[in-house]
Coordinates of C-alpha atoms in Angstrom, one line a residue:
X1 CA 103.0 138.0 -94.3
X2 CA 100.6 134.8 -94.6
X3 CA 98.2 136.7 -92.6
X4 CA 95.2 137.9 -94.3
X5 CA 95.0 141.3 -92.0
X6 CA 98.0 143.1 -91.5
X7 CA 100.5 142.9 -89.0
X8 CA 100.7 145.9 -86.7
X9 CA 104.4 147.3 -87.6
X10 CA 105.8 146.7 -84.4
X11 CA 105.1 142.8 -84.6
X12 CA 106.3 143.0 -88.0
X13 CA 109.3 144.9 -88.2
X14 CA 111.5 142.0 -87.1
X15 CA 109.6 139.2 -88.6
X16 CA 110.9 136.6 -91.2
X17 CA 108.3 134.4 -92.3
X18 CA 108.9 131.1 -93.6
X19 CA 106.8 128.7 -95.3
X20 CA 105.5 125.5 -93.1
X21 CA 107.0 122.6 -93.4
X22 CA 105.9 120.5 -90.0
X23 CA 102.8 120.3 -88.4
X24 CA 102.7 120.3 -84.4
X25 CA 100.0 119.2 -81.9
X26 CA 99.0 121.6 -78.9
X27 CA 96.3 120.6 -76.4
X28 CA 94.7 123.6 -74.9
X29 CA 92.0 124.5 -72.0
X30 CA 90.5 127.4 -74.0
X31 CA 90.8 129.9 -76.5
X32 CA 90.5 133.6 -75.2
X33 CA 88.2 136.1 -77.0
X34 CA 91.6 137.3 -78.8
X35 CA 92.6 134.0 -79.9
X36 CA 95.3 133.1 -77.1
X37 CA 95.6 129.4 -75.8
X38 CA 95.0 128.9 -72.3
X39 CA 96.9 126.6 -70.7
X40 CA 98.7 125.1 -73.9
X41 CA 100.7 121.8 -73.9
X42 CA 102.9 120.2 -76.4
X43 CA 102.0 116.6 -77.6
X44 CA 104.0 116.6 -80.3
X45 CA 104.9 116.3 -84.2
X46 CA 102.3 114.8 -86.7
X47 CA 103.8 112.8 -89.9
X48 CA 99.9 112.3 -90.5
X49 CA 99.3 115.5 -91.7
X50 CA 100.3 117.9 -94.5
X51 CA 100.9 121.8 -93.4
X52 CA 98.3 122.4 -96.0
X53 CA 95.7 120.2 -94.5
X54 CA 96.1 122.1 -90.9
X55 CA 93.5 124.4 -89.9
X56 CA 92.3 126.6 -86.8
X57 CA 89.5 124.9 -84.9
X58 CA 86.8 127.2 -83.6

């Protein structure tokens, strides 16, 4: 998993994680208090950026 917690089991059990290779853009409202996008909306794929350069805005 590339997640630094674990993944509860039942999440996990069917997983198959890959390693990132495009980077997307999402426009969102909010961000709940568990980390969910409200209101989320696809603008599209970035050439501009590396996966490795990509992080999660607060």
């Amino acid at each position: 998993s590339p997640y630094d917690e674990p993944v509860p089991r039942e999440f996990a059990r069917d997983a198959q994680w890959v390693d990132p290779l495009l980077v997307g853009e999402v426009a969102y409202s909010v961000r709940t208090r568990d980390g969910r996008l409200r209101f989320p909306s696809w603008r599209g794929l970035r050439d501009d950026k590396d996966p490795l350069e990509v992080i999660c805005e607060p």
